[in-house]
Short mmCIF file of C-alpha atoms in Angstrom, two decimals:
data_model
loop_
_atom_site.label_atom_id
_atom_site.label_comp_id
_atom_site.label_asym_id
_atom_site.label_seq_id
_atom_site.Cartn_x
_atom_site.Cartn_y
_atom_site.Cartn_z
CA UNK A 1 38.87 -176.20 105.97
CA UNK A 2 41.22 -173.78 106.65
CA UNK A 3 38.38 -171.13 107.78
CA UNK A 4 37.25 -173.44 109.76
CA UNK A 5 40.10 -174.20 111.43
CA UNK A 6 40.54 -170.25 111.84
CA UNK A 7 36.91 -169.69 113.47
CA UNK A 8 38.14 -172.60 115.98
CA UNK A 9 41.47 -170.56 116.93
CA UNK A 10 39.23 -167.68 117.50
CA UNK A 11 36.51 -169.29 119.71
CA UNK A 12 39.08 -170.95 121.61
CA UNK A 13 40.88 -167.57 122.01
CA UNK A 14 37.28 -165.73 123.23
CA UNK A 15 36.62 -169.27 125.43
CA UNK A 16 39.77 -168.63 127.47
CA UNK A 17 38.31 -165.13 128.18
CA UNK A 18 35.03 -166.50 129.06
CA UNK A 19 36.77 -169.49 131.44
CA UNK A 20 39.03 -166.68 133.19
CA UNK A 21 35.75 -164.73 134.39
CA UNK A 22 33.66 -168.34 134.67
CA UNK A 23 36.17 -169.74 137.33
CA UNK A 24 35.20 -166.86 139.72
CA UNK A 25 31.85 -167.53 139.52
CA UNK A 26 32.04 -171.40 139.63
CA UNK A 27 34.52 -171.19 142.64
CA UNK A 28 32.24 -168.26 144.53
CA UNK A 29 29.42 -170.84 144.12
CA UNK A 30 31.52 -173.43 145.38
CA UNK A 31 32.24 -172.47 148.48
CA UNK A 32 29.29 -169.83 149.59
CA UNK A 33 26.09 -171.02 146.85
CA UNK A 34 25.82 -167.61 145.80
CA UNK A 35 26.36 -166.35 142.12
CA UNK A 36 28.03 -163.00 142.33
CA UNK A 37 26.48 -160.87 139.37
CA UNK A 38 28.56 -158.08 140.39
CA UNK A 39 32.02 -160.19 139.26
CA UNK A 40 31.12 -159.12 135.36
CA UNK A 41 31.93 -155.92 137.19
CA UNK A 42 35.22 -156.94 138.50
CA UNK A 43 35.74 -157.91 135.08
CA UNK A 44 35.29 -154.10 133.91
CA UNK A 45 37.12 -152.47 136.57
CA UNK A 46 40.01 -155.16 135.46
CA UNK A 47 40.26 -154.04 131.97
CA UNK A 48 40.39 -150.15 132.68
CA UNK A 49 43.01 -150.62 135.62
CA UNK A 50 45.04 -152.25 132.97
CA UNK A 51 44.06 -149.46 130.42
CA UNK A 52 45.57 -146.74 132.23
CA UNK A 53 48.14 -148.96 134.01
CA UNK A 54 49.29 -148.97 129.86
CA UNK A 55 48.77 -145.42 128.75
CA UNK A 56 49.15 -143.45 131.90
CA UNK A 57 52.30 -145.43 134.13
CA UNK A 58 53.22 -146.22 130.68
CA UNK A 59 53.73 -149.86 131.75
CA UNK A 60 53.95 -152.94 129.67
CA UNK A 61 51.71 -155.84 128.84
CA UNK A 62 52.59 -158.08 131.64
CA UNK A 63 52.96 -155.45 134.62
CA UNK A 64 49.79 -153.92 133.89
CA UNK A 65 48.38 -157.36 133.92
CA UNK A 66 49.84 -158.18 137.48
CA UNK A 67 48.59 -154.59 138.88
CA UNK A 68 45.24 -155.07 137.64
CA UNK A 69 45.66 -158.90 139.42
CA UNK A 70 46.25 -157.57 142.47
CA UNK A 71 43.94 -154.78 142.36
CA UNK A 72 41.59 -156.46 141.42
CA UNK A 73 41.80 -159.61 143.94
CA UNK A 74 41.54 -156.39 146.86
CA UNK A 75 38.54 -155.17 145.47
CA UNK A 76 36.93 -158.92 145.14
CA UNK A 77 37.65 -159.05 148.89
CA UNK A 78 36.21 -155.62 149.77
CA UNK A 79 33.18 -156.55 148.12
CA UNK A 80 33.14 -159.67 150.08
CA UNK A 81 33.33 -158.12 153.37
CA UNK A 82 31.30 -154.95 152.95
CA UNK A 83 28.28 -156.36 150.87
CA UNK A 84 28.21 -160.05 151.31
CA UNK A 85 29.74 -161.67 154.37
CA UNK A 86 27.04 -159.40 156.37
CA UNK A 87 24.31 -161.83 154.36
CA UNK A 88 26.38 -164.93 154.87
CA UNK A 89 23.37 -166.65 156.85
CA UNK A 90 20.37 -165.00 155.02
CA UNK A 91 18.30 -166.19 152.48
CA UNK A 92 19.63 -166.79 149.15
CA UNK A 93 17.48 -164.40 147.39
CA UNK A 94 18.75 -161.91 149.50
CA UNK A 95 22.03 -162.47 148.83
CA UNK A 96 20.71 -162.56 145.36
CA UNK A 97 19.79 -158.77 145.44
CA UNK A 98 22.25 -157.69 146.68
CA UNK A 99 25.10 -158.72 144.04
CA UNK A 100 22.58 -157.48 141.50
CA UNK A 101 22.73 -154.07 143.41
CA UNK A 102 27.20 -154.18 143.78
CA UNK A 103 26.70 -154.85 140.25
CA UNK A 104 24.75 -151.70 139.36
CA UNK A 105 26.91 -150.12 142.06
CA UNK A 106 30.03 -150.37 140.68
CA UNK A 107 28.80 -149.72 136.88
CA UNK A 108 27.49 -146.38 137.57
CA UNK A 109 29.68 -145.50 140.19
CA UNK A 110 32.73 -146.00 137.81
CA UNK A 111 30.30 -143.65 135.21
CA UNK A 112 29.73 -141.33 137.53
CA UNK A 113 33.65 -141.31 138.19
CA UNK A 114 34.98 -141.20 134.99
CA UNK A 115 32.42 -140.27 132.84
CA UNK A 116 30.20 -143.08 130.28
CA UNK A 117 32.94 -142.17 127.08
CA UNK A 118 34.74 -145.68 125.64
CA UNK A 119 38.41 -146.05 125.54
CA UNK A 120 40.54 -148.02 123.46
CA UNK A 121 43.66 -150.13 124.26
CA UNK A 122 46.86 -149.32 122.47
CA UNK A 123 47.58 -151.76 119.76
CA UNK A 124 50.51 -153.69 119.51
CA UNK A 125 51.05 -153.68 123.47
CA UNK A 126 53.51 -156.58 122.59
CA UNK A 127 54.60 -156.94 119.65
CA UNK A 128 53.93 -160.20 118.14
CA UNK A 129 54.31 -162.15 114.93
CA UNK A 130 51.35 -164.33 113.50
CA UNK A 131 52.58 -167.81 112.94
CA UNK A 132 51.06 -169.89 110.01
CA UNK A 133 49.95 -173.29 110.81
CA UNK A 134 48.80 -175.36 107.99
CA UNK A 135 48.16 -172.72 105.66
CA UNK A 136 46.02 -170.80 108.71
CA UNK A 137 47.50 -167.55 109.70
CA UNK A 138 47.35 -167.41 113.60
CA UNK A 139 47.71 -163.86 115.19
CA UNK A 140 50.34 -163.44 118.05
CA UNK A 141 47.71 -161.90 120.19
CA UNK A 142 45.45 -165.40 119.85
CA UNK A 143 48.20 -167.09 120.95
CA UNK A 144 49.35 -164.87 123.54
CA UNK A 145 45.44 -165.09 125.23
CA UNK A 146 45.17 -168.47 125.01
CA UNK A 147 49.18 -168.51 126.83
CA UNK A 148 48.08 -166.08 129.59
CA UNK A 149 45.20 -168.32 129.98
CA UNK A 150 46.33 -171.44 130.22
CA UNK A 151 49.03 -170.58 133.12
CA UNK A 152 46.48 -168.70 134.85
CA UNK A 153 44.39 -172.29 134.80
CA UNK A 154 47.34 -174.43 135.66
CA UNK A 155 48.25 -172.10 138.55
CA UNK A 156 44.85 -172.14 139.74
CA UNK A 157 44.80 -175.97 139.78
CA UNK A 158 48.20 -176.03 141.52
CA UNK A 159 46.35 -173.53 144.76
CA UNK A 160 43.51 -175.38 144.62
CA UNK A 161 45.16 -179.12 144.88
CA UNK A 162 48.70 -178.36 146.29
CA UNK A 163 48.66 -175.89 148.65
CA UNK A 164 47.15 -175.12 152.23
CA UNK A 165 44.69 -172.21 151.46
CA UNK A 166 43.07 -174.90 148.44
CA UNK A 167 42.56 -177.83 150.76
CA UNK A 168 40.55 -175.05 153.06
CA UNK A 169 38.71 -174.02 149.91
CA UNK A 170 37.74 -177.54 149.19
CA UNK A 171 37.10 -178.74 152.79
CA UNK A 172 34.74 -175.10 153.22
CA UNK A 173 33.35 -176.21 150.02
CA UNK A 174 32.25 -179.64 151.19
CA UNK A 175 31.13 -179.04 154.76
CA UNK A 176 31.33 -175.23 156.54
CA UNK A 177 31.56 -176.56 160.22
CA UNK A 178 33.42 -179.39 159.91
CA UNK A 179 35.17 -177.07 159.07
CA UNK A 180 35.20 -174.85 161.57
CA UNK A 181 35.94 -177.43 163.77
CA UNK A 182 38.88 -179.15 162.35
CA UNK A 183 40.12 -175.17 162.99
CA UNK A 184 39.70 -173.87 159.32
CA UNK A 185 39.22 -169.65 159.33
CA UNK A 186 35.81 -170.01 157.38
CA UNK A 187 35.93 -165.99 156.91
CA UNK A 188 39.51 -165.91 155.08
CA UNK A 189 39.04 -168.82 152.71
CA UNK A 190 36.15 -167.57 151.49
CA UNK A 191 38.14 -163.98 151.43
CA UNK A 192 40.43 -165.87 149.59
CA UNK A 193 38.31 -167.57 147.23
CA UNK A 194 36.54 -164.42 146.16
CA UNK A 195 40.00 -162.44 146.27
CA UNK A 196 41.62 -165.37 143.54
CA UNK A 197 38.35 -165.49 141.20
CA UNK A 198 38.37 -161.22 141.45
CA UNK A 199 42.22 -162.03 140.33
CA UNK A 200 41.31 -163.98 137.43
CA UNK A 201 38.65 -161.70 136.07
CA UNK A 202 40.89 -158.45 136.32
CA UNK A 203 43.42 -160.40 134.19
CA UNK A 204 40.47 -161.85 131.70
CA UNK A 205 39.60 -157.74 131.74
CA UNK A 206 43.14 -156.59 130.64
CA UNK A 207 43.41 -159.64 128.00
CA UNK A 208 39.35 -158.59 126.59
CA UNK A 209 40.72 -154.96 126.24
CA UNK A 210 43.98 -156.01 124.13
CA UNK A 211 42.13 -158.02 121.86
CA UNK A 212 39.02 -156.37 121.63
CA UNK A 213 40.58 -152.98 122.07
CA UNK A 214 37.05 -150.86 122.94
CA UNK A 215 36.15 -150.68 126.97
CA UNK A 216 33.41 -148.46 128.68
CA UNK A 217 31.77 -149.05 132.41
CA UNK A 218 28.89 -151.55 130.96
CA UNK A 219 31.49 -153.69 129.10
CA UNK A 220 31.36 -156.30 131.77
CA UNK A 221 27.28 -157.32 131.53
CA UNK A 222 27.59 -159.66 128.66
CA UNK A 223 30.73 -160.88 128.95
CA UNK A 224 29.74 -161.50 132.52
CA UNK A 225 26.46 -163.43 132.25
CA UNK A 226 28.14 -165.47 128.97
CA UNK A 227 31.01 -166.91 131.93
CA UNK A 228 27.85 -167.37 134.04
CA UNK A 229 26.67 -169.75 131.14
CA UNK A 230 30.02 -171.22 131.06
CA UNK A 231 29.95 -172.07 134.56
CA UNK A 232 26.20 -173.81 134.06
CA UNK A 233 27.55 -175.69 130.87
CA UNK A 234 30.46 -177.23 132.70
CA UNK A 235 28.64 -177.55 135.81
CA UNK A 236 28.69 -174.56 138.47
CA UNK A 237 30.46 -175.63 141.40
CA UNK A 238 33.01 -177.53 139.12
CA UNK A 239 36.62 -175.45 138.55
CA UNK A 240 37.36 -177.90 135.15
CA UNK A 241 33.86 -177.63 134.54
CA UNK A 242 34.28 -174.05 133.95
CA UNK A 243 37.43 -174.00 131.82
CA UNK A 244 35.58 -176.41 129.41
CA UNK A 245 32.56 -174.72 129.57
CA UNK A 246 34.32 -171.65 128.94
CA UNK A 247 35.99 -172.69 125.94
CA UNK A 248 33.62 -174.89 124.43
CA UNK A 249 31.48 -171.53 124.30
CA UNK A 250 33.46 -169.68 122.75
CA UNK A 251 33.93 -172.20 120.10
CA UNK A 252 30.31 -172.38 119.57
CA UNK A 253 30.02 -168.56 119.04
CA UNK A 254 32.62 -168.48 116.75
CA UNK A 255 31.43 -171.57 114.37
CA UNK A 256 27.79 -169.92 114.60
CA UNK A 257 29.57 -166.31 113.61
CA UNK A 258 31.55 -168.78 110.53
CA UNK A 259 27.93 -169.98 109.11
CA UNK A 260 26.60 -166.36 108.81
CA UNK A 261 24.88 -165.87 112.09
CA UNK A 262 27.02 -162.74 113.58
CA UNK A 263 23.91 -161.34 114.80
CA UNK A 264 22.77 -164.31 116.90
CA UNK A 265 25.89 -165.28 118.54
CA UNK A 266 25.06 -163.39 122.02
CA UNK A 267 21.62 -165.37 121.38
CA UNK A 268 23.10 -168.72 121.15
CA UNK A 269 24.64 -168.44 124.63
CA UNK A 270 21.08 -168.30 125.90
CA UNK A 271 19.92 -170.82 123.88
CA UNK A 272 22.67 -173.27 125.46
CA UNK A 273 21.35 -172.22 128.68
CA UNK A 274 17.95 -173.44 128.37
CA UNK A 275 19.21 -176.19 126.61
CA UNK A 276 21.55 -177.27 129.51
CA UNK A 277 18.77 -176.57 132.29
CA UNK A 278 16.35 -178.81 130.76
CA UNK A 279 18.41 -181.38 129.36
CA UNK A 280 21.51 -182.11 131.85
CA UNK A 281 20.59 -179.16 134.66
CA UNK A 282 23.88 -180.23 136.79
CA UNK A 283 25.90 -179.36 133.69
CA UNK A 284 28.47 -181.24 131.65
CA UNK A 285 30.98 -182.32 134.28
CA UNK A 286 28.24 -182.66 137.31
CA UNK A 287 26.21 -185.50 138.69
CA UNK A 288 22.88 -185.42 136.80
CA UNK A 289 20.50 -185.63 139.56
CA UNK A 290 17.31 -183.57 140.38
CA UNK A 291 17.07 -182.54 143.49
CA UNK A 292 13.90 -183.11 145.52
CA UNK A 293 11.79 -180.17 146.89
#
């Protein structure tokens, strides 16, 4: 029971992670129907800006966090501008190839840069005590992730319903040129839309590098297309479809790592792909309704 109860602390821990990066892609989706393969990427770029934010500016947990925010919610925009926006009224496949291209972009470009070489976050960035719940010893750094991540959510909720730039996201979301004509600046909320899920993934980045401590440039691929599951499980298109689906992966990672199965756990993601597609294709929190061709 209580290693149980462990391996569900830990997949809920590693589900926050996966939500953080799965909100980008379900909110991209959202508002533009394309799925950005290159924000895994973001993701990477994320975790070493808060690497040497740490060991270089010799700056805490939480600053390092903010600057990789921030740097990372520019990039997410540059990316949007440079490589997409041009393709906003091709086909989809296009648009397709071309975040499969940013992606492979920005990977080798940063090895290229800095060289292919791993690096390793500092341990004990904040110095936490385990608590002991039940008899289950609970790291600090669990709880700290799961923290980070919930406020992240809850903020993201509060711009989405609350303020002006989320009723633009959701009106752009529903219907582009209405709109445009009730005087909406189309260009800027989606800007701002792939600016706040960039935000989120360069925090997920600095919180994967604290508890997994290893990074290198092609750290962001599985992680990456795992959120992408996420997103599918909860329903792409769907921002509480995401968090679930985030979490409710992880949790089924970790109980298949509990029964022995280490070694399949990137497998079973996959598996709950095909499973979703066939079974409930709109996802867990979407209308299930084929579309006709």
């Amino acid at each position: 029971m209580e290693q149980l109860i462990q391996q569900l602390v830990n997949g809920i821990s590693l589900g926050s992670i996966y939500a953080l990066i799965a909100l980008g892609y379900t909110m991209v989706y959202g508002i533009v129907k394309l799925i950005n393969f290159a924000h895994g990427d973001v993701f990477m770029v994320g975790a070493f800006i808060g690497f040497y934010s740490i060991t270089v500016l010799h700056l805490g947990f939480f600053p390092a966090l903010l600057i990789s925010m921030v740097a990372c919610a520019i990039f997410g925009v540059l990316i949007e501008r440079i490589a997409y926006k041009p393709l906003r009224n091709a086909t989809r496949i296009a648009a397709l190839i071309t975040a499969i291209g940013v992606s492979l972009f920005i990977e080798y470009g940063t090895i290229y840069i800095r060289g292919a070489q791993p690096e390793a976050y500092p341990s004990n960035i904040v110095p936490l005590k385990s608590l002991e719940i039940f008899g289950v010893k609970i790291s600090g750094q669990s709880i700290l992730i799961l923290a980070v991540s919930l406020c992240l959510m809850i903020i993201l909720q509060f711009i989405v319903h609350k303020t002006k730039i989320g009723k633009a996201m959701r009106a752009v979301s529903h219907d582009q040129d209405a709109a445009k004509l009730m005087g909406i600046n189309v260009n800027n909320t989606i800007s701002a839309t792939f600016a706040i899920g960039s935000a989120l993934a360069g925090a997920a980045g600095v919180v994967f590098g604290m508890y997994y401590t290893k990074i290198e440039p092609l750290m962001g691929i599985i992680p990456g297309l795992k959120a992408f599951v996420a997103a599918v499980l909860g329903g792409i298109g769907i921002i509480p479809g995401a968090m679930a689906g985030g979490l409710l992966l992880g949790v089924i990672e970790a109980l298949v790592s509990a029964a022995g199965g280490s070694l399949f756990r990137d497998a079973v993601a996959f598996v709950v792909l095909i499973l979703i597609l066939i079974f409930r294709p709109a996802g867990l929190f979407g209308k299930n309704v084929r579309e006709k061709v």
